CSV table of C-alpha atoms in Angstrom, one decimal:
chain,number,residue,atom,x,y,z
A,1,UNK,CA,0.0,0.0,0.0
A,2,UNK,CA,1.5,3.4,-1.0
A,3,UNK,CA,1.7,6.4,1.2
A,4,UNK,CA,-0.9,8.3,-0.8
A,5,UNK,CA,-3.3,5.4,-0.5
A,6,UNK,CA,-2.9,5.3,3.2
A,7,UNK,CA,-3.4,9.0,3.5
A,8,UNK,CA,-6.6,8.9,1.5
A,9,UNK,CA,-7.9,6.0,3.6
A,10,UNK,CA,-7.1,7.9,6.8
A,11,UNK,CA,-8.9,11.0,5.5
A,12,UNK,CA,-11.9,9.0,4.7
A,13,UNK,CA,-11.6,7.3,8.2
A,14,UNK,CA,-11.7,3.8,6.6
A,15,UNK,CA,-8.5,2.7,8.5
A,16,UNK,CA,-9.4,2.6,12.1
A,17,UNK,CA,-8.5,-0.9,13.4
A,18,UNK,CA,-4.9,-2.1,13.8
A,19,UNK,CA,-3.5,-4.6,11.3
A,20,UNK,CA,-1.9,-7.9,12.1
A,21,UNK,CA,1.1,-6.7,10.0
A,22,UNK,CA,3.6,-4.8,12.0
A,23,UNK,CA,5.2,-3.0,9.0
A,24,UNK,CA,1.8,-1.9,7.8
A,25,UNK,CA,0.9,-0.5,11.2
A,26,UNK,CA,4.2,1.4,11.4
A,27,UNK,CA,3.7,2.8,7.9
A,28,UNK,CA,0.2,4.0,8.8
A,29,UNK,CA,1.5,5.7,12.0
A,30,UNK,CA,4.3,7.4,10.2
A,31,UNK,CA,2.1,8.7,7.4
A,32,UNK,CA,-0.6,9.8,9.8
A,33,UNK,CA,1.8,12.0,11.9
A,34,UNK,CA,3.7,13.3,8.8
A,35,UNK,CA,6.9,11.6,9.8
A,36,UNK,CA,7.2,13.9,12.8
A,37,UNK,CA,10.6,13.3,14.5
A,38,UNK,CA,9.3,13.6,18.0
A,39,UNK,CA,7.3,10.4,17.6
A,40,UNK,CA,9.9,7.7,18.4
A,41,UNK,CA,9.3,4.2,16.8
A,42,UNK,CA,11.8,1.6,17.8
A,43,UNK,CA,11.7,-1.9,16.2
A,44,UNK,CA,13.6,-4.9,17.6
A,45,UNK,CA,13.3,-8.7,18.0
A,46,UNK,CA,12.4,-10.6,21.2
A,47,UNK,CA,12.3,-14.3,22.1
A,48,UNK,CA,14.4,-17.4,21.5
A,49,UNK,CA,14.9,-19.7,19.5
A,50,UNK,CA,12.3,-18.0,17.3
A,51,UNK,CA,12.6,-14.2,17.2
A,52,UNK,CA,9.4,-12.1,17.0
A,53,UNK,CA,9.3,-8.5,15.6
A,54,UNK,CA,8.0,-5.9,18.1
A,55,UNK,CA,7.9,-2.1,18.1
A,56,UNK,CA,7.5,0.5,20.8
A,57,UNK,CA,6.0,3.9,20.0
A,58,UNK,CA,6.1,7.0,22.2
A,59,UNK,CA,6.4,10.8,22.0
A,60,UNK,CA,9.7,12.3,23.0
A,61,UNK,CA,9.2,14.9,25.7
A,62,UNK,CA,5.8,13.6,26.8
A,63,UNK,CA,6.9,10.1,27.8
A,64,UNK,CA,9.5,9.4,30.6
A,65,UNK,CA,12.6,7.9,29.0
A,66,UNK,CA,13.8,6.5,32.3
A,67,UNK,CA,10.5,4.6,32.8
A,68,UNK,CA,10.6,3.3,29.2
A,69,UNK,CA,14.2,2.0,29.7
A,70,UNK,CA,13.8,0.5,33.2
A,71,UNK,CA,10.3,-0.9,33.0
A,72,UNK,CA,9.7,-1.7,29.4
A,73,UNK,CA,12.9,-2.2,27.3
A,74,UNK,CA,14.9,-4.1,30.0
A,75,UNK,CA,11.8,-6.2,30.8
A,76,UNK,CA,10.8,-7.3,27.3
A,77,UNK,CA,14.3,-7.9,26.1
A,78,UNK,CA,14.8,-10.6,28.8
A,79,UNK,CA,15.1,-14.1,27.3
A,80,UNK,CA,11.9,-16.1,27.2
A,81,UNK,CA,11.1,-19.1,25.1
A,82,UNK,CA,9.1,-18.7,21.8
A,83,UNK,CA,8.4,-21.9,19.8
A,84,UNK,CA,6.6,-22.5,16.6
A,85,UNK,CA,3.5,-23.3,18.6
A,86,UNK,CA,3.5,-20.0,20.5
A,87,UNK,CA,0.9,-17.6,19.3
A,88,UNK,CA,1.1,-13.9,19.3
A,89,UNK,CA,-1.6,-13.7,21.9
A,90,UNK,CA,0.3,-15.9,24.2
A,91,UNK,CA,3.4,-13.7,23.8
A,92,UNK,CA,1.3,-10.6,24.7
A,93,UNK,CA,-0.2,-12.4,27.7
A,94,UNK,CA,3.3,-13.4,28.8
A,95,UNK,CA,4.6,-9.8,28.4
A,96,UNK,CA,1.7,-8.5,30.5
A,97,UNK,CA,2.1,-11.1,33.3
A,98,UNK,CA,5.8,-11.6,33.6
A,99,UNK,CA,7.7,-8.8,31.9
A,100,UNK,CA,6.1,-5.4,31.9
A,101,UNK,CA,6.4,-3.9,35.4
A,102,UNK,CA,4.7,-0.5,34.8
A,103,UNK,CA,1.6,0.5,36.8
A,104,UNK,CA,-1.1,0.7,34.1
A,105,UNK,CA,-1.6,-1.5,31.1
A,106,UNK,CA,-4.4,-1.3,28.5
A,107,UNK,CA,-5.2,-2.9,25.2
A,108,UNK,CA,-5.2,-0.8,22.0
A,109,UNK,CA,-7.2,-2.0,19.0
A,110,UNK,CA,-7.6,1.0,16.8
A,111,UNK,CA,-5.5,3.9,15.6
A,112,UNK,CA,-7.5,6.8,17.3
A,113,UNK,CA,-6.9,5.1,20.7
A,114,UNK,CA,-3.3,4.5,19.8
A,115,UNK,CA,-2.7,8.2,18.8
A,116,UNK,CA,-4.5,9.4,21.8
A,117,UNK,CA,-2.3,7.2,24.0
A,118,UNK,CA,1.1,8.2,22.5
A,119,UNK,CA,0.2,11.9,22.4
A,120,UNK,CA,-0.8,11.7,26.1
A,121,UNK,CA,2.7,10.5,27.1
A,122,UNK,CA,2.0,6.7,27.1
A,123,UNK,CA,4.1,4.1,25.3
A,124,UNK,CA,2.4,1.6,22.9
A,125,UNK,CA,3.8,-1.9,22.1
A,126,UNK,CA,2.9,-3.5,18.8
A,127,UNK,CA,3.6,-7.1,17.9
A,128,UNK,CA,3.8,-8.9,14.6
A,129,UNK,CA,0.8,-11.1,13.9
A,130,UNK,CA,-1.5,-9.4,16.4
A,131,UNK,CA,-4.0,-6.6,15.7
A,132,UNK,CA,-4.0,-5.5,19.3
A,133,UNK,CA,-1.3,-3.3,21.0
A,134,UNK,CA,-0.4,-2.7,24.6
A,135,UNK,CA,-0.5,0.8,26.0
A,136,UNK,CA,1.6,1.4,29.1
A,137,UNK,CA,1.6,4.4,31.5
A,138,UNK,CA,4.9,6.2,31.1
A,139,UNK,CA,3.8,9.8,31.3
A,140,UNK,CA,6.6,12.2,32.2
A,141,UNK,CA,6.4,14.0,35.5
A,142,UNK,CA,7.8,17.3,34.1
A,143,UNK,CA,5.2,19.8,35.2
A,144,UNK,CA,5.0,22.9,37.3
A,145,UNK,CA,5.4,22.3,41.0
A,146,UNK,CA,2.7,23.2,43.5
A,147,UNK,CA,3.1,26.8,44.5
A,148,UNK,CA,1.3,29.5,46.4
A,149,UNK,CA,-1.9,30.9,44.8
A,150,UNK,CA,-1.4,34.0,42.8
A,151,UNK,CA,-4.9,35.3,42.3
A,152,UNK,CA,-6.4,34.3,45.7
A,153,UNK,CA,-3.9,35.1,48.3
A,154,UNK,CA,-4.8,34.8,52.0
A,155,UNK,CA,-3.1,35.6,55.3
A,156,UNK,CA,-4.3,32.5,57.0
A,157,UNK,CA,-4.9,29.3,55.1
A,158,UNK,CA,-3.2,26.6,52.9
A,159,UNK,CA,-0.4,27.8,50.7
A,160,UNK,CA,-1.0,25.5,47.7
A,161,UNK,CA,-2.7,25.9,44.4
A,162,UNK,CA,-3.6,23.8,41.4
A,163,UNK,CA,-1.2,23.2,38.5
A,164,UNK,CA,-1.6,22.5,34.8
A,165,UNK,CA,-1.6,18.7,35.3
A,166,UNK,CA,-5.1,17.1,35.7
A,167,UNK,CA,-4.0,14.2,37.9
A,168,UNK,CA,-2.1,16.5,40.3
A,169,UNK,CA,-5.2,18.6,40.7
A,170,UNK,CA,-7.5,15.6,41.4
A,171,UNK,CA,-4.9,14.4,43.9
A,172,UNK,CA,-4.9,17.7,45.7
A,173,UNK,CA,-8.7,17.5,46.1
A,174,UNK,CA,-8.5,13.8,47.2
A,175,UNK,CA,-6.1,14.8,49.9
A,176,UNK,CA,-8.7,17.3,51.3
A,177,UNK,CA,-11.7,14.9,51.0
A,178,UNK,CA,-10.7,11.3,51.9
A,179,UNK,CA,-14.1,9.8,51.1
A,180,UNK,CA,-15.0,7.0,48.7
A,181,UNK,CA,-18.1,9.0,47.8
A,182,UNK,CA,-15.9,11.6,46.0
A,183,UNK,CA,-16.6,10.4,42.5
A,184,UNK,CA,-14.8,11.4,39.3
A,185,UNK,CA,-16.2,11.1,35.8
A,186,UNK,CA,-14.0,11.9,32.7
A,187,UNK,CA,-14.7,13.2,29.3
A,188,UNK,CA,-12.4,13.9,26.3
A,189,UNK,CA,-13.4,17.1,24.5
A,190,UNK,CA,-11.9,18.7,21.5
A,191,UNK,CA,-11.6,16.9,18.2
A,192,UNK,CA,-8.1,18.1,17.7
A,193,UNK,CA,-6.7,18.8,21.1
A,194,UNK,CA,-8.4,15.7,22.8
A,195,UNK,CA,-8.4,17.5,26.1
A,196,UNK,CA,-9.3,15.4,29.2
A,197,UNK,CA,-12.0,16.8,31.4
A,198,UNK,CA,-12.7,15.5,34.9
A,199,UNK,CA,-16.1,16.1,36.7
A,200,UNK,CA,-15.8,15.7,40.5
A,201,UNK,CA,-18.7,15.5,43.0
A,202,UNK,CA,-19.6,13.9,46.3
A,203,UNK,CA,-22.2,11.2,45.7
A,204,UNK,CA,-25.0,11.4,48.2
A,205,UNK,CA,-24.5,15.2,48.7
A,206,UNK,CA,-24.6,16.6,45.1
A,207,UNK,CA,-27.9,16.8,43.3
A,208,UNK,CA,-28.1,14.0,40.7
A,209,UNK,CA,-30.2,16.1,38.4
A,210,UNK,CA,-27.4,18.8,38.3
A,211,UNK,CA,-24.8,16.1,37.8
A,212,UNK,CA,-26.7,14.7,34.8
A,213,UNK,CA,-27.2,18.2,33.4
A,214,UNK,CA,-23.4,19.0,33.7
A,215,UNK,CA,-22.6,15.8,31.8
A,216,UNK,CA,-25.3,16.5,29.2
A,217,UNK,CA,-23.9,19.9,28.5
A,218,UNK,CA,-20.3,18.7,28.3
A,219,UNK,CA,-21.4,15.9,25.9
A,220,UNK,CA,-23.1,18.5,23.7
A,221,UNK,CA,-19.8,20.4,23.1
A,222,UNK,CA,-18.6,20.0,19.6
A,223,UNK,CA,-15.4,22.0,19.1
A,224,UNK,CA,-11.9,21.4,17.7
A,225,UNK,CA,-10.0,22.4,20.8
A,226,UNK,CA,-10.1,23.2,24.5
A,227,UNK,CA,-7.0,25.2,25.7
A,228,UNK,CA,-8.3,26.5,29.0
A,229,UNK,CA,-11.3,26.1,31.3
A,230,UNK,CA,-12.7,29.4,30.1
A,231,UNK,CA,-13.7,27.6,26.9
A,232,UNK,CA,-15.8,25.2,28.9
A,233,UNK,CA,-17.2,28.0,31.0
A,234,UNK,CA,-18.6,29.8,28.0
A,235,UNK,CA,-20.0,26.7,26.4
A,236,UNK,CA,-21.9,25.4,29.4
A,237,UNK,CA,-23.3,28.5,31.1
A,238,UNK,CA,-27.0,29.0,31.2
A,239,UNK,CA,-27.3,32.5,29.8
A,240,UNK,CA,-25.1,33.6,26.9
A,241,UNK,CA,-26.2,37.2,27.1
A,242,UNK,CA,-25.1,38.3,30.6
A,243,UNK,CA,-22.0,40.2,31.7
A,244,UNK,CA,-22.0,38.4,35.1
A,245,UNK,CA,-20.1,35.2,35.6
A,246,UNK,CA,-22.5,32.3,36.2
A,247,UNK,CA,-19.7,29.7,36.6
A,248,UNK,CA,-17.3,30.1,39.5
A,249,UNK,CA,-13.6,29.3,39.2
A,250,UNK,CA,-10.7,29.0,41.7
A,251,UNK,CA,-7.1,27.9,41.8
A,252,UNK,CA,-7.3,26.9,45.5
A,253,UNK,CA,-7.9,23.2,46.4
A,254,UNK,CA,-9.4,24.2,49.8
A,255,UNK,CA,-12.0,26.4,48.1
A,256,UNK,CA,-13.0,23.6,45.7
A,257,UNK,CA,-13.2,21.1,48.5
A,258,UNK,CA,-15.4,23.5,50.5
A,259,UNK,CA,-17.7,23.9,47.5
A,260,UNK,CA,-17.9,20.2,46.9
A,261,UNK,CA,-19.0,19.7,50.5
A,262,UNK,CA,-21.9,22.1,49.9
A,263,UNK,CA,-23.1,19.8,47.1
A,264,UNK,CA,-21.6,21.6,44.1
A,265,UNK,CA,-19.8,20.0,41.1
A,266,UNK,CA,-16.2,20.7,40.1
A,267,UNK,CA,-15.0,20.6,36.5
A,268,UNK,CA,-11.2,20.2,36.0
A,269,UNK,CA,-9.6,20.8,32.7
A,270,UNK,CA,-6.2,19.3,31.8
A,271,UNK,CA,-3.7,22.1,31.1
A,272,UNK,CA,-5.1,24.9,33.4
A,273,UNK,CA,-4.8,25.5,37.1
A,274,UNK,CA,-8.3,27.1,37.3
A,275,UNK,CA,-11.1,24.7,38.3
A,276,UNK,CA,-14.7,25.5,37.5
A,277,UNK,CA,-17.6,25.1,40.1
A,278,UNK,CA,-21.3,24.8,39.3
A,279,UNK,CA,-23.9,25.9,40.2
A,280,UNK,CA,-22.5,29.4,41.0
A,281,UNK,CA,-24.2,32.0,43.2
A,282,UNK,CA,-23.7,35.7,43.3
A,283,UNK,CA,-22.6,35.6,46.9
A,284,UNK,CA,-19.9,33.0,46.1
A,285,UNK,CA,-17.9,35.8,44.2
A,286,UNK,CA,-17.8,37.9,47.4
A,287,UNK,CA,-16.7,35.1,49.7
A,288,UNK,CA,-13.1,34.4,50.4
A,289,UNK,CA,-11.5,31.1,51.7
A,290,UNK,CA,-10.1,33.1,54.7
A,291,UNK,CA,-13.7,34.0,55.9
A,292,UNK,CA,-14.0,30.4,57.2
A,293,UNK,CA,-10.5,30.3,58.9
A,294,UNK,CA,-10.9,33.2,61.4
A,295,UNK,CA,-13.5,34.6,63.8
A,296,UNK,CA,-17.0,34.9,62.4
A,297,UNK,CA,-17.2,38.5,63.7
A,298,UNK,CA,-14.1,39.6,61.8
A,299,UNK,CA,-15.2,37.7,58.7
A,300,UNK,CA,-18.7,39.3,58.8
A,301,UNK,CA,-17.2,42.8,59.1
A,302,UNK,CA,-14.8,42.1,56.1
A,303,UNK,CA,-17.7,40.7,54.1
A,304,UNK,CA,-19.8,43.7,54.8
A,305,UNK,CA,-16.9,45.9,53.6
A,306,UNK,CA,-16.9,43.9,50.4
A,307,UNK,CA,-20.6,44.5,49.8
A,308,UNK,CA,-20.0,48.2,50.5
A,309,UNK,CA,-17.1,48.1,48.1
A,310,UNK,CA,-19.1,46.6,45.2
A,311,UNK,CA,-21.7,49.3,45.7
A,312,UNK,CA,-19.1,52.1,45.6
A,313,UNK,CA,-17.2,50.6,42.7
A,314,UNK,CA,-20.5,50.4,40.7
A,315,UNK,CA,-22.2,53.8,41.4
A,316,UNK,CA,-19.6,56.2,42.8
A,317,UNK,CA,-18.8,57.9,39.5
A,318,UNK,CA,-22.4,58.0,38.4
A,319,UNK,CA,-23.5,59.5,41.7
A,320,UNK,CA,-20.9,62.2,41.4
A,321,UNK,CA,-22.0,63.0,37.9
A,322,UNK,CA,-25.7,63.2,38.8
A,323,UNK,CA,-25.2,65.2,42.0
A,324,UNK,CA,-22.9,67.8,40.4
A,325,UNK,CA,-24.9,68.1,37.2
A,326,UNK,CA,-28.6,67.9,38.3
A,327,UNK,CA,-28.9,67.7,42.0
A,328,UNK,CA,-26.6,70.4,43.5
A,329,UNK,CA,-29.1,71.0,46.3
A,330,UNK,CA,-28.4,67.6,47.8
A,331,UNK,CA,-24.7,68.5,48.4
A,332,UNK,CA,-23.8,70.4,51.6
A,333,UNK,CA,-23.1,74.1,50.8
A,334,UNK,CA,-19.4,74.1,51.9
A,335,UNK,CA,-18.7,70.9,50.0
A,336,UNK,CA,-20.5,72.3,46.9
A,337,UNK,CA,-18.4,75.5,47.0
A,338,UNK,CA,-15.2,73.5,47.3
A,339,UNK,CA,-16.2,71.2,44.4
A,340,UNK,CA,-17.1,74.1,42.1
A,341,UNK,CA,-14.0,76.0,43.1
A,342,UNK,CA,-11.9,73.0,41.9
A,343,UNK,CA,-14.0,72.7,38.7
A,344,UNK,CA,-13.8,76.4,37.9
A,345,UNK,CA,-11.0,76.0,35.2
A,346,UNK,CA,-12.1,72.5,34.0
A,347,UNK,CA,-13.4,72.9,30.4
A,348,UNK,CA,-15.4,69.6,30.4
A,349,UNK,CA,-18.7,68.6,32.0
A,350,UNK,CA,-18.6,66.1,34.8
A,351,UNK,CA,-19.5,63.2,32.6
A,352,UNK,CA,-16.6,63.8,30.1
A,353,UNK,CA,-14.3,64.4,33.1
A,354,UNK,CA,-15.2,61.1,34.7
A,355,UNK,CA,-15.1,59.3,31.3
A,356,UNK,CA,-11.5,60.5,30.7
A,357,UNK,CA,-10.3,59.5,34.1
A,358,UNK,CA,-12.0,56.1,34.1
A,359,UNK,CA,-10.6,55.2,30.6
A,360,UNK,CA,-7.2,56.5,31.6
A,361,UNK,CA,-7.2,54.3,34.7
A,362,UNK,CA,-8.4,51.2,32.8
A,363,UNK,CA,-5.6,51.7,30.3
A,364,UNK,CA,-3.0,52.0,33.1
A,365,UNK,CA,-4.4,48.9,34.8
A,366,UNK,CA,-4.2,46.9,31.6
A,367,UNK,CA,-0.7,48.1,30.9
A,368,UNK,CA,0.4,47.1,34.4
A,369,UNK,CA,-1.0,43.6,33.8
A,370,UNK,CA,0.7,43.2,30.4
A,371,UNK,CA,4.1,44.7,31.3
A,372,UNK,CA,6.9,42.5,32.6
A,373,UNK,CA,6.2,41.6,36.2
A,374,UNK,CA,9.3,43.4,37.6
A,375,UNK,CA,8.2,46.8,36.2
A,376,UNK,CA,4.5,46.4,35.8
A,377,UNK,CA,3.4,47.5,39.3
A,378,UNK,CA,5.9,50.4,39.2
A,379,UNK,CA,4.6,51.6,35.8
A,380,UNK,CA,1.0,51.5,36.9
A,381,UNK,CA,1.6,53.3,40.2
A,382,UNK,CA,3.9,56.0,38.8
A,383,UNK,CA,1.7,56.4,35.8
A,384,UNK,CA,-1.4,56.9,37.9
A,385,UNK,CA,0.2,59.5,40.1
A,386,UNK,CA,1.8,61.4,37.3
A,387,UNK,CA,-1.3,61.5,35.1
A,388,UNK,CA,-3.6,62.3,38.0
A,389,UNK,CA,-1.4,65.2,39.3
A,390,UNK,CA,-0.7,66.5,35.8
A,391,UNK,CA,-4.3,66.4,34.8
A,392,UNK,CA,-5.3,68.4,37.9
A,393,UNK,CA,-2.6,71.0,37.4
A,394,UNK,CA,-3.4,71.3,33.7
A,395,UNK,CA,-7.1,72.0,34.5
A,396,UNK,CA,-8.3,69.0,32.6
A,397,UNK,CA,-10.0,67.3,35.6
A,398,UNK,CA,-10.8,68.4,39.1
A,399,UNK,CA,-9.1,67.0,42.3
A,400,UNK,CA,-12.5,65.7,43.4
A,401,UNK,CA,-12.9,63.6,40.3
A,402,UNK,CA,-9.4,62.1,40.9
A,403,UNK,CA,-10.5,61.1,44.4
A,404,UNK,CA,-13.7,59.5,43.1
A,405,UNK,CA,-11.9,57.5,40.5
A,406,UNK,CA,-9.2,56.4,42.9
A,407,UNK,CA,-11.8,55.3,45.5
A,408,UNK,CA,-13.7,53.4,42.7
A,409,UNK,CA,-10.5,51.7,41.7
A,410,UNK,CA,-9.6,50.6,45.2
A,411,UNK,CA,-13.0,49.3,45.8
A,412,UNK,CA,-12.8,47.2,42.6
A,413,UNK,CA,-9.8,45.3,44.1
A,414,UNK,CA,-11.9,44.1,47.1
A,415,UNK,CA,-13.5,41.3,45.2
A,416,UNK,CA,-12.0,37.8,45.8
A,417,UNK,CA,-13.2,36.7,42.4
A,418,UNK,CA,-11.7,38.6,39.4
A,419,UNK,CA,-14.6,37.8,37.1
A,420,UNK,CA,-17.1,39.8,39.1
A,421,UNK,CA,-14.6,42.7,39.2
A,422,UNK,CA,-14.5,42.8,35.4
A,423,UNK,CA,-18.3,42.9,35.3
A,424,UNK,CA,-18.5,45.9,37.7
A,425,UNK,CA,-15.8,47.8,35.8
A,426,UNK,CA,-17.8,47.5,32.6
A,427,UNK,CA,-21.2,48.3,34.2
A,428,UNK,CA,-19.9,51.6,35.6
A,429,UNK,CA,-19.9,53.2,32.1
A,430,UNK,CA,-23.6,52.7,31.2
A,431,UNK,CA,-24.6,54.0,34.7
A,432,UNK,CA,-22.4,57.1,34.0
A,433,UNK,CA,-24.3,57.6,30.8
A,434,UNK,CA,-27.7,57.3,32.5
A,435,UNK,CA,-26.5,59.7,35.2
A,436,UNK,CA,-25.4,62.3,32.6
A,437,UNK,CA,-28.7,62.0,30.9
A,438,UNK,CA,-31.3,61.7,33.7
A,439,UNK,CA,-29.5,62.3,37.0
A,440,UNK,CA,-30.3,60.2,40.0
A,441,UNK,CA,-33.5,59.0,38.3
A,442,UNK,CA,-31.4,57.4,35.6
A,443,UNK,CA,-29.0,55.8,38.1
A,444,UNK,CA,-31.9,54.3,40.1
A,445,UNK,CA,-33.6,53.0,36.9
A,446,UNK,CA,-30.2,51.4,35.9
A,447,UNK,CA,-29.8,49.8,39.3
A,448,UNK,CA,-33.3,48.4,39.2
A,449,UNK,CA,-32.8,47.0,35.7
A,450,UNK,CA,-29.6,45.4,36.9
A,451,UNK,CA,-31.3,43.8,39.9
A,452,UNK,CA,-34.1,42.5,37.7
A,453,UNK,CA,-31.4,41.0,35.4
A,454,UNK,CA,-29.6,39.4,38.3
A,455,UNK,CA,-32.8,37.9,39.7
A,456,UNK,CA,-33.6,36.4,36.2
A,457,UNK,CA,-30.3,34.5,36.0
A,458,UNK,CA,-29.9,30.8,36.6
A,459,UNK,CA,-26.8,28.7,37.1
A,460,UNK,CA,-27.7,25.1,36.2
A,461,UNK,CA,-31.3,25.8,37.3
A,462,UNK,CA,-30.4,27.4,40.6
A,463,UNK,CA,-31.4,31.0,41.1
A,464,UNK,CA,-28.3,33.2,40.8
A,465,UNK,CA,-29.3,35.6,43.6
A,466,UNK,CA,-30.1,32.8,46.1
A,467,UNK,CA,-30.5,33.0,49.1
A,468,UNK,CA,-31.7,36.6,48.7
A,469,UNK,CA,-34.1,36.0,45.8
A,470,UNK,CA,-35.8,33.7,46.6
A,471,UNK,CA,-35.4,34.5,50.2
A,472,UNK,CA,-34.2,31.5,52.2
A,473,UNK,CA,-33.9,32.4,55.9
A,474,UNK,CA,-31.8,29.3,56.8
A,475,UNK,CA,-29.2,30.1,54.2
A,476,UNK,CA,-28.7,33.7,55.5
A,477,UNK,CA,-26.2,32.4,58.0
A,478,UNK,CA,-23.5,32.4,55.2
A,479,UNK,CA,-24.6,35.1,52.9
A,480,UNK,CA,-24.3,38.8,53.8
A,481,UNK,CA,-22.6,37.9,57.1
A,482,UNK,CA,-21.3,34.6,58.4
A,483,UNK,CA,-22.4,32.9,61.6
A,484,UNK,CA,-20.1,31.0,63.9
A,485,UNK,CA,-19.0,27.6,62.7
A,486,UNK,CA,-21.3,25.7,65.2
A,487,UNK,CA,-24.3,27.4,63.6
A,488,UNK,CA,-23.4,26.4,60.0
A,489,UNK,CA,-25.1,23.0,60.3
A,490,UNK,CA,-27.0,22.9,57.0
A,491,UNK,CA,-26.0,23.1,53.3
A,492,UNK,CA,-27.6,25.5,50.8
A,493,UNK,CA,-31.1,24.2,50.3
A,494,UNK,CA,-31.4,24.8,46.6
A,495,UNK,CA,-28.1,23.1,45.8
A,496,UNK,CA,-28.0,20.0,48.0
A,497,UNK,CA,-31.5,18.7,48.2
A,498,UNK,CA,-30.6,15.1,49.3
A,499,UNK,CA,-28.3,15.5,52.3
A,500,UNK,CA,-28.8,19.0,53.8
A,501,UNK,CA,-27.4,18.4,57.2
A,502,UNK,CA,-23.6,18.5,57.8
A,503,UNK,CA,-22.4,15.6,59.9
A,504,UNK,CA,-23.2,11.9,60.3
A,505,UNK,CA,-26.5,12.3,62.0
A,506,UNK,CA,-28.8,13.4,59.1
C-alpha cells in the first residue's frame, strides 16, 4: 500500500483498526503523523529460539525515557522461550504477566486510541501477527510544582494551588476529601486537542439532576480544541447574554473542597490551574476562603466591607455626575463650594471628566498587567500619580474627580473573584451615561434593571441571587454575614436537596 493510498484512507476514516502486519501499522502511523521526528518508533526482536518482531512507539518529551528504559525495554528484552506453537496472543499475555512492570496496562485495538495514548505520554507496544497493541503508562512528571496561589492570596490558610496537570489537581482534592463518595467522571473534549476533562462531586450530597445536566452539556460540546477552562465555562453557562459570571472558578484546592462539601460540582480541565464550580451563586464571588478560617465577627465585618465596596465601585462615578450636574441642592453648601472651586477651570462637563479618568485608569491597569512583572506595578503606580497630578494641574479634571476614580479603583480590588470585578468595571460606564442624561433617576432605573437581570439569571437551574431571591432564611447564615461555625449545620437548600445536614446524623 502506497503512502498516498494510506493518506486517502485515513482522511476517509476507513482505516481505524490495527492490522496484524507490524510494518503496515508502522507505515500507517508514520504517514498519519507526517513523519514527525518527536514520535519515536523503535523496532527490535524478542524471544528465542524464534525471534518475534516488536515495536514500541512513544512521544519524545511527553513520555518518561527512564521509565521506558527501566520498566519496558529491559523487561521485554529478557530471554523467554518462543516456539513455533507459541501464538502472538500468548506472547502478549506473557509480556503483561511476567515482563512489563509498569503500573497501568491497557489494550489498544484502533488507531484513534493509539494516537491518543502516545500523544498523552503513554508508550504503545505493537507485535507482529496481532491486531492489538499494549498501552503502558509512562507519562513524564515534568510539570510545574505546587506553588502558592497568585490570584487568591490569603493571610491564614493553605499555601497550595492547582497546577496544569489534571492528575495532580485531582490528587490535591483527594487529599482534602478522603471519602470513597468523592466520584470522578471523565470526558475527552476537542476533536483536535483531545483535552481530558474531569467532573468531581460527592455522591450522596450533590444533586443528581445537576450532575446529569453537567454531563449532558459537556457531551453536547462540539469543538476542535479546548485550551483553557474558560472555553468550557462559555460553552456550558445558562445565559449567553449576561455580563455576570455564572460559573465560579478558583485555583485553591481548599476552596474547591469546600464547594464540593456544599453539594456543588467541580470541572477540572487538563492544562489549566483554574477549576470550575457549578452551580455558582452571586454571593460566592464575594466570599473568600479566609472567611472560614478566622473569627465569624471579623469575617462578617470584612464581608460587609466587600458588599459596600461593590456598591461604591459600581455607582460612585455616576452619583458624582448626577449630583454635580442635576442635584446640587443635595450637596452640603461648603462641599458644593469646594467642588465648584476645583472645577472652575475645567473645560469639560462632569461626565466627560469622569469618562476621561476612568478610561485612563483602565488603560493603566491593563498596561500594568501586560508589562513585565518586575516593572508592571511600578509603571501603573507612577503612571497613575503622574497622570492624576498632571491632569489636575493642567485643569483637565478636578481633584474631586481624581479622588472619586481612585476610590472606585480601590473598591474594585476588594472582590476575591476577578470575574465579578470585570463585570462591575464595565457596568460603571452605562450607569455614568444614565447619570449624565437623567441624573439620580437614571441611576436608580439602571440599578433596578440590573437587579431584575440578576434575579432572572440561573446557574444550572439554581437562582443566581439565592438566598436573597428567593429569600431562604436558613441560608442567610452564610450570605451577607457569616455565623459562627457551630451554627453552620446545613448546606444550601437549593443546591444539595438530598443531604442538607452536615455531619453523620442526618
